[in-house]
Short mmCIF file of C-alpha atoms in Angstrom, two decimals:
data_model
loop_
_atom_site.label_atom_id
_atom_site.label_comp_id
_atom_site.label_asym_id
_atom_site.label_seq_id
_atom_site.Cartn_x
_atom_site.Cartn_y
_atom_site.Cartn_z
CA MET A 51 41.26 -9.98 -4.48
CA ILE A 52 41.02 -6.72 -2.57
CA LEU A 53 39.92 -3.86 -4.77
CA THR A 54 42.87 -1.63 -3.93
CA GLN A 55 45.20 -4.37 -5.16
CA GLU A 56 43.21 -4.55 -8.38
CA LEU A 57 43.48 -0.79 -8.78
CA GLY A 58 47.22 -0.97 -8.29
CA LYS A 59 47.48 -3.24 -11.31
CA ALA A 60 45.68 -0.87 -13.64
CA SER A 61 46.88 -0.78 -17.18
CA ASP A 62 47.96 2.42 -18.90
CA SER A 63 45.69 1.55 -21.80
CA GLN A 64 42.06 2.64 -21.58
CA ASP A 65 39.12 1.53 -23.67
CA GLN A 66 37.80 4.48 -25.62
CA GLY A 67 34.66 2.78 -26.90
CA PRO A 68 31.42 4.62 -27.54
CA HIS A 69 29.42 5.92 -24.60
CA TYR A 70 26.05 5.40 -26.31
CA GLY A 71 24.86 8.91 -25.58
CA LEU A 72 25.61 8.78 -21.85
CA ASP A 73 27.66 11.36 -19.98
CA VAL A 74 30.10 8.98 -18.31
CA LYS A 75 33.39 10.00 -16.75
CA ARG A 76 35.85 7.13 -17.18
CA HIS A 77 39.25 6.91 -15.52
CA ASP A 78 42.67 5.39 -15.99
CA VAL A 79 43.42 4.38 -12.41
CA SER A 80 47.10 3.51 -12.79
CA SER A 81 48.17 6.63 -10.89
CA ILE A 82 45.23 7.06 -8.51
CA SER A 83 45.22 5.80 -4.94
CA ALA A 84 42.09 4.42 -3.31
CA PRO A 85 41.40 7.42 -1.02
CA GLU A 86 41.56 9.78 -3.98
CA LEU A 87 38.80 7.83 -5.69
CA LEU A 88 36.31 8.80 -3.00
CA PHE A 89 37.59 12.13 -1.80
CA ASP A 90 38.41 13.93 -5.02
CA ASN A 91 37.09 17.48 -4.60
CA LYS A 92 37.51 18.46 -8.23
CA SER A 93 34.52 19.53 -10.30
CA ASP A 94 33.39 16.15 -11.59
CA THR A 95 30.19 14.30 -12.23
CA LEU A 96 29.94 12.81 -8.75
CA SER A 97 30.35 16.05 -6.81
CA GLN A 98 27.94 17.88 -9.11
CA GLU A 99 25.30 15.18 -8.59
CA CYS A 100 25.76 15.33 -4.82
CA VAL A 101 25.17 19.08 -4.86
CA ALA A 102 22.10 18.67 -7.07
CA LEU A 103 20.83 15.95 -4.75
CA CYS A 104 20.74 18.34 -1.81
CA THR A 105 18.76 20.94 -3.72
CA ASP A 106 16.26 19.84 -6.31
CA LYS A 107 16.18 16.04 -6.69
CA VAL A 108 13.01 14.07 -6.23
CA ILE A 109 12.71 10.33 -6.49
CA LEU A 110 10.35 8.50 -8.85
CA SER A 111 9.08 6.38 -6.03
CA TYR A 112 5.93 4.46 -6.95
CA ASP A 113 7.68 1.21 -7.86
CA LEU A 114 9.97 1.38 -4.86
CA VAL A 115 7.22 2.21 -2.36
CA ARG A 116 4.95 -0.50 -3.72
CA ALA A 117 7.79 -3.04 -3.69
CA GLY A 118 8.70 -2.10 -0.13
CA LEU A 119 5.15 -2.48 1.15
CA GLU A 120 4.59 -5.75 -0.74
CA VAL A 121 7.69 -7.27 0.84
CA ALA A 122 7.42 -5.80 4.35
CA THR A 123 3.78 -6.43 5.22
CA PRO A 124 3.94 -10.25 4.88
CA ARG A 125 7.00 -10.14 7.17
CA GLY A 126 5.04 -8.67 10.05
CA ALA A 127 5.37 -4.94 9.39
CA ASN A 128 2.31 -2.71 9.65
CA LYS A 129 1.65 -0.60 6.57
CA HIS A 130 0.44 2.42 8.55
CA LYS A 131 3.46 2.28 10.86
CA ILE A 132 5.80 2.10 7.88
CA LEU A 133 4.22 5.22 6.38
CA ARG A 134 4.09 7.03 9.72
CA GLY A 135 6.44 10.01 9.84
CA THR A 136 7.32 9.76 6.14
CA GLY A 137 4.84 12.26 4.74
CA ILE A 138 3.70 9.53 2.34
CA PHE A 139 -0.05 8.96 2.46
CA ASP A 140 -1.87 5.85 1.33
CA ASP A 141 -3.97 7.69 -1.26
CA ALA A 142 -0.84 9.37 -2.68
CA ILE A 143 0.73 6.06 -3.77
CA VAL A 144 -0.03 6.46 -7.46
CA PRO A 145 2.03 5.70 -10.59
CA ASP A 146 3.31 9.26 -11.03
CA MET A 147 4.18 9.89 -7.37
CA GLN A 148 7.43 11.58 -6.44
CA ILE A 149 8.95 11.92 -2.99
CA SER A 150 11.78 13.90 -1.50
CA VAL A 151 15.09 12.43 -0.38
CA GLY A 152 14.00 12.81 3.25
CA GLN A 153 10.77 10.90 2.64
CA TYR A 154 12.67 8.15 0.83
CA LEU A 155 15.12 7.73 3.72
CA ALA A 156 12.36 7.75 6.35
CA PHE A 157 10.35 5.15 4.42
CA LEU A 158 13.29 2.74 4.05
CA GLU A 159 14.44 3.23 7.63
CA ASN A 160 10.95 2.30 8.84
CA ILE A 161 11.02 -0.84 6.70
CA ARG A 162 14.53 -1.75 7.83
CA SER A 163 13.75 -1.34 11.51
CA GLN A 164 10.24 -2.80 11.57
CA THR A 165 10.52 -5.82 9.28
CA LYS A 166 11.77 -9.27 10.29
CA GLY A 167 14.53 -10.96 8.30
CA HIS A 168 17.94 -10.08 6.90
CA ASP A 169 16.94 -10.50 3.25
CA ILE A 170 14.38 -7.68 3.10
CA SER A 171 16.59 -5.38 1.04
CA PHE A 172 17.23 -8.12 -1.53
CA LEU A 173 13.55 -9.00 -1.79
CA ILE A 174 12.66 -5.33 -2.30
CA GLY A 175 15.30 -5.10 -5.04
CA SER A 176 13.87 -8.14 -6.83
CA ALA A 177 10.32 -6.80 -6.52
CA LEU A 178 11.46 -3.39 -7.79
CA ALA A 179 13.10 -4.95 -10.85
CA HIS A 180 9.99 -7.02 -11.58
CA SER A 181 7.83 -3.91 -11.42
CA LEU A 182 10.13 -2.02 -13.79
CA ILE A 183 10.21 -4.94 -16.22
CA GLN A 184 6.41 -5.12 -16.21
CA LYS A 185 6.24 -1.39 -16.98
CA GLY A 186 8.94 -1.55 -19.64
CA VAL A 187 11.30 0.82 -17.88
CA GLY A 188 14.97 0.13 -18.43
CA TYR A 189 17.49 -0.20 -21.21
CA PRO A 190 16.47 1.25 -24.61
CA LEU A 191 16.36 -0.51 -27.95
CA TRP A 192 19.64 -2.03 -29.01
CA SER A 193 21.65 -0.10 -31.55
CA GLN A 194 23.55 -1.24 -34.61
CA THR A 195 26.50 0.79 -33.28
CA GLN A 196 27.12 -1.73 -30.47
CA PRO A 197 29.63 -4.08 -32.09
CA ASP A 198 29.84 -6.86 -29.51
CA ALA A 199 28.23 -8.32 -26.42
CA SER A 200 30.80 -6.92 -24.01
CA GLN A 201 30.05 -3.35 -25.03
CA CYS A 202 26.33 -4.04 -24.88
CA LEU A 203 26.57 -5.36 -21.34
CA VAL A 204 28.81 -2.56 -20.07
CA SER A 205 26.50 -0.01 -21.67
CA ILE A 206 23.59 -1.48 -19.68
CA PHE A 207 25.53 -0.79 -16.49
CA ARG A 208 26.12 2.78 -17.61
CA PHE A 209 22.48 3.29 -18.43
CA LEU A 210 21.31 2.01 -15.04
CA PHE A 211 24.01 3.87 -13.11
CA TYR A 212 23.98 7.18 -15.00
CA GLY A 213 20.77 7.31 -17.03
CA ASN A 214 18.66 10.04 -15.49
CA GLU A 215 15.16 8.55 -15.05
CA THR A 216 16.16 4.94 -14.55
CA LYS A 217 19.01 5.80 -12.18
CA TRP A 218 16.57 7.62 -9.88
CA ARG A 219 14.25 4.61 -9.89
CA VAL A 220 16.89 1.95 -9.17
CA PHE A 221 19.84 3.72 -7.53
CA PRO A 222 18.66 6.92 -5.86
CA LEU A 223 21.37 8.35 -3.57
CA VAL A 224 24.00 6.01 -5.04
CA PHE A 225 26.63 7.58 -7.30
CA PHE A 226 29.09 5.64 -9.41
CA ARG A 227 32.51 6.14 -10.94
CA GLU A 228 33.75 3.81 -13.62
CA PHE A 229 37.29 2.45 -13.78
CA ASN A 230 38.90 0.05 -16.21
CA VAL A 231 41.40 -2.30 -14.58
CA SER A 232 42.97 -4.96 -16.77
CA ASN A 233 39.98 -6.90 -18.14
CA LYS A 234 37.55 -5.65 -15.52
CA CYS A 235 35.07 -2.79 -15.55
CA ILE A 236 34.76 -1.60 -11.94
CA PHE A 237 32.01 0.74 -10.74
CA ILE A 238 32.81 2.29 -7.38
CA ALA A 239 29.64 3.20 -5.50
CA GLU A 240 29.21 6.00 -2.99
CA VAL A 241 25.95 6.12 -1.04
CA ASN A 242 25.20 9.69 0.01
CA VAL A 243 23.59 8.72 3.33
CA ASP A 244 24.91 9.36 6.84
CA SER A 245 23.70 6.11 8.41
CA SER A 246 26.01 3.24 7.45
CA LYS A 247 23.27 0.64 8.05
CA LEU A 248 20.76 2.47 5.88
CA ALA A 249 23.41 3.12 3.22
CA GLN A 250 24.12 -0.63 3.01
CA PHE A 251 20.38 -1.34 2.88
CA ILE A 252 19.93 1.06 -0.05
CA LEU A 253 22.94 -0.39 -1.88
CA GLU A 254 21.66 -3.95 -1.47
CA ILE A 255 18.26 -2.98 -2.91
CA GLY A 256 19.88 -1.45 -6.00
CA LEU A 257 22.37 -4.26 -6.59
CA CYS A 258 19.70 -6.95 -6.31
CA ALA A 259 17.55 -5.01 -8.78
CA LEU A 260 20.58 -4.80 -11.08
CA VAL A 261 21.07 -8.58 -10.96
CA ALA A 262 17.41 -9.21 -11.79
CA LEU A 263 17.36 -6.68 -14.65
CA LEU A 264 20.55 -8.09 -16.18
CA LYS A 265 19.17 -11.62 -15.98
CA HIS A 266 15.96 -10.52 -17.69
CA ILE A 267 17.80 -8.71 -20.47
CA THR A 268 20.51 -11.30 -21.14
CA GLY A 269 18.59 -14.43 -20.20
CA LYS A 270 21.52 -15.46 -17.98
CA ARG A 271 22.87 -14.81 -14.50
CA VAL A 272 25.68 -12.35 -15.19
CA PRO A 273 28.70 -13.12 -12.96
CA LEU A 274 29.46 -10.01 -10.91
CA ARG A 275 31.90 -9.31 -8.10
CA TYR A 276 31.23 -7.00 -5.18
CA THR A 277 33.15 -5.31 -2.41
CA PHE A 278 31.45 -3.83 0.65
CA ARG A 279 32.75 -1.62 3.41
CA VAL A 280 30.66 -3.35 6.07
CA VAL A 281 31.83 -6.21 8.26
CA ARG A 282 31.11 -9.67 6.89
CA PRO A 283 27.52 -10.43 8.00
CA ARG A 284 26.39 -13.64 9.62
CA HIS A 285 23.63 -14.01 7.03
CA ILE A 286 26.13 -14.41 4.18
CA ALA A 287 23.81 -16.95 2.54
CA ASP A 288 21.44 -14.11 1.61
CA PHE A 289 24.22 -12.37 -0.33
CA GLU A 290 25.12 -15.61 -2.09
CA THR A 291 21.50 -16.34 -2.99
CA HIS A 292 20.62 -12.92 -4.36
CA LEU A 293 23.93 -11.46 -5.57
CA GLY A 294 26.14 -14.46 -6.25
CA LEU A 295 29.16 -16.07 -4.63
CA HIS A 296 31.72 -13.30 -5.09
CA SER A 297 31.32 -10.75 -2.30
CA ALA A 298 34.19 -9.35 -0.21
CA PHE A 299 33.65 -7.42 3.02
CA GLN A 300 35.55 -4.89 5.14
CA ALA A 301 36.86 -3.41 1.90
CA PRO A 302 37.87 0.25 1.60
CA LEU A 303 35.31 0.82 -1.15
CA ASN A 304 31.85 -0.31 -2.19
CA SER A 305 31.99 -1.59 -5.72
CA VAL A 306 30.52 -3.87 -8.35
CA SER A 307 32.65 -5.19 -11.18
CA VAL A 308 32.20 -7.28 -14.28
CA ASP A 309 34.74 -9.11 -16.43
CA THR A 310 34.88 -7.55 -19.89
CA ASN A 311 35.92 -10.85 -21.47
CA PHE A 312 32.38 -12.05 -22.04
CA SER A 313 33.30 -15.34 -23.67
CA SER A 314 30.00 -16.89 -22.61
CA PHE A 315 27.92 -14.13 -24.17
CA GLU A 316 27.00 -13.44 -27.72
CA LEU A 317 25.11 -10.50 -29.11
CA GLY A 318 22.17 -12.77 -29.88
CA ASP A 319 21.77 -13.55 -26.18
CA PHE A 320 20.39 -10.07 -25.57
CA ARG A 321 16.64 -9.57 -25.92
CA SER A 322 16.35 -6.58 -28.18
CA GLY A 323 13.66 -3.99 -27.81
CA ILE A 324 12.08 -5.22 -24.60
CA LEU A 325 12.79 -2.23 -22.39
CA HIS A 326 12.17 1.40 -23.14
CA THR A 327 12.30 4.79 -21.45
#
């Protein structure tokens, strides 16, 4: 179902559950139209982050750069050509490296344009998630204050989408707003990049990393639904393989949503204490 139709069916009731220490702006969307969701100029979390992005944000880039090179070079890309024009030097690729937004965009654009295959973004996302899991970066120890599996799972989304350090490892340049529609938790994503092709590439990397991290934490493939602004691609099989079967295209908004009726999940399914920040 098209996301705007889902938004039109929003309930007046809103879950007021705990935010687990995260600064999350949540919305009742019953009276909000789709354009307002993206073009609200009020002083909110999204606009503040976009301003901060243009001034002082740097990206914790080691895992991303390493994942990008590991995926691209076997596909015919030349490492030195990928790094050319980025300001990233081979000897600077160290665990504590940080790069600017411009360097990040130049690096990914070089990979996107120089590497063969339509699944590169998804493979980079999977490699990024694996690197983060190996390092133990991700969701913190589970808390006794999380009463059920649904709140645990939604709180993982919030941590990855809003948590400061992890957000800038997995979803740099992507900003999310959370909406509760009926029994769905919908996160609308805005990619703060001018190029639509590069914006989609960045979003695919993050979403594939999200899928891999959720599977590692829960031990299961969490069923998610996506909407994308782009035209339905010919290589739809790559989306189905890496993200699942529920992707809609030519939508007015980019989004990822999860059903909050987690009947197939129990609190014991979650692997406690495996990821730290």
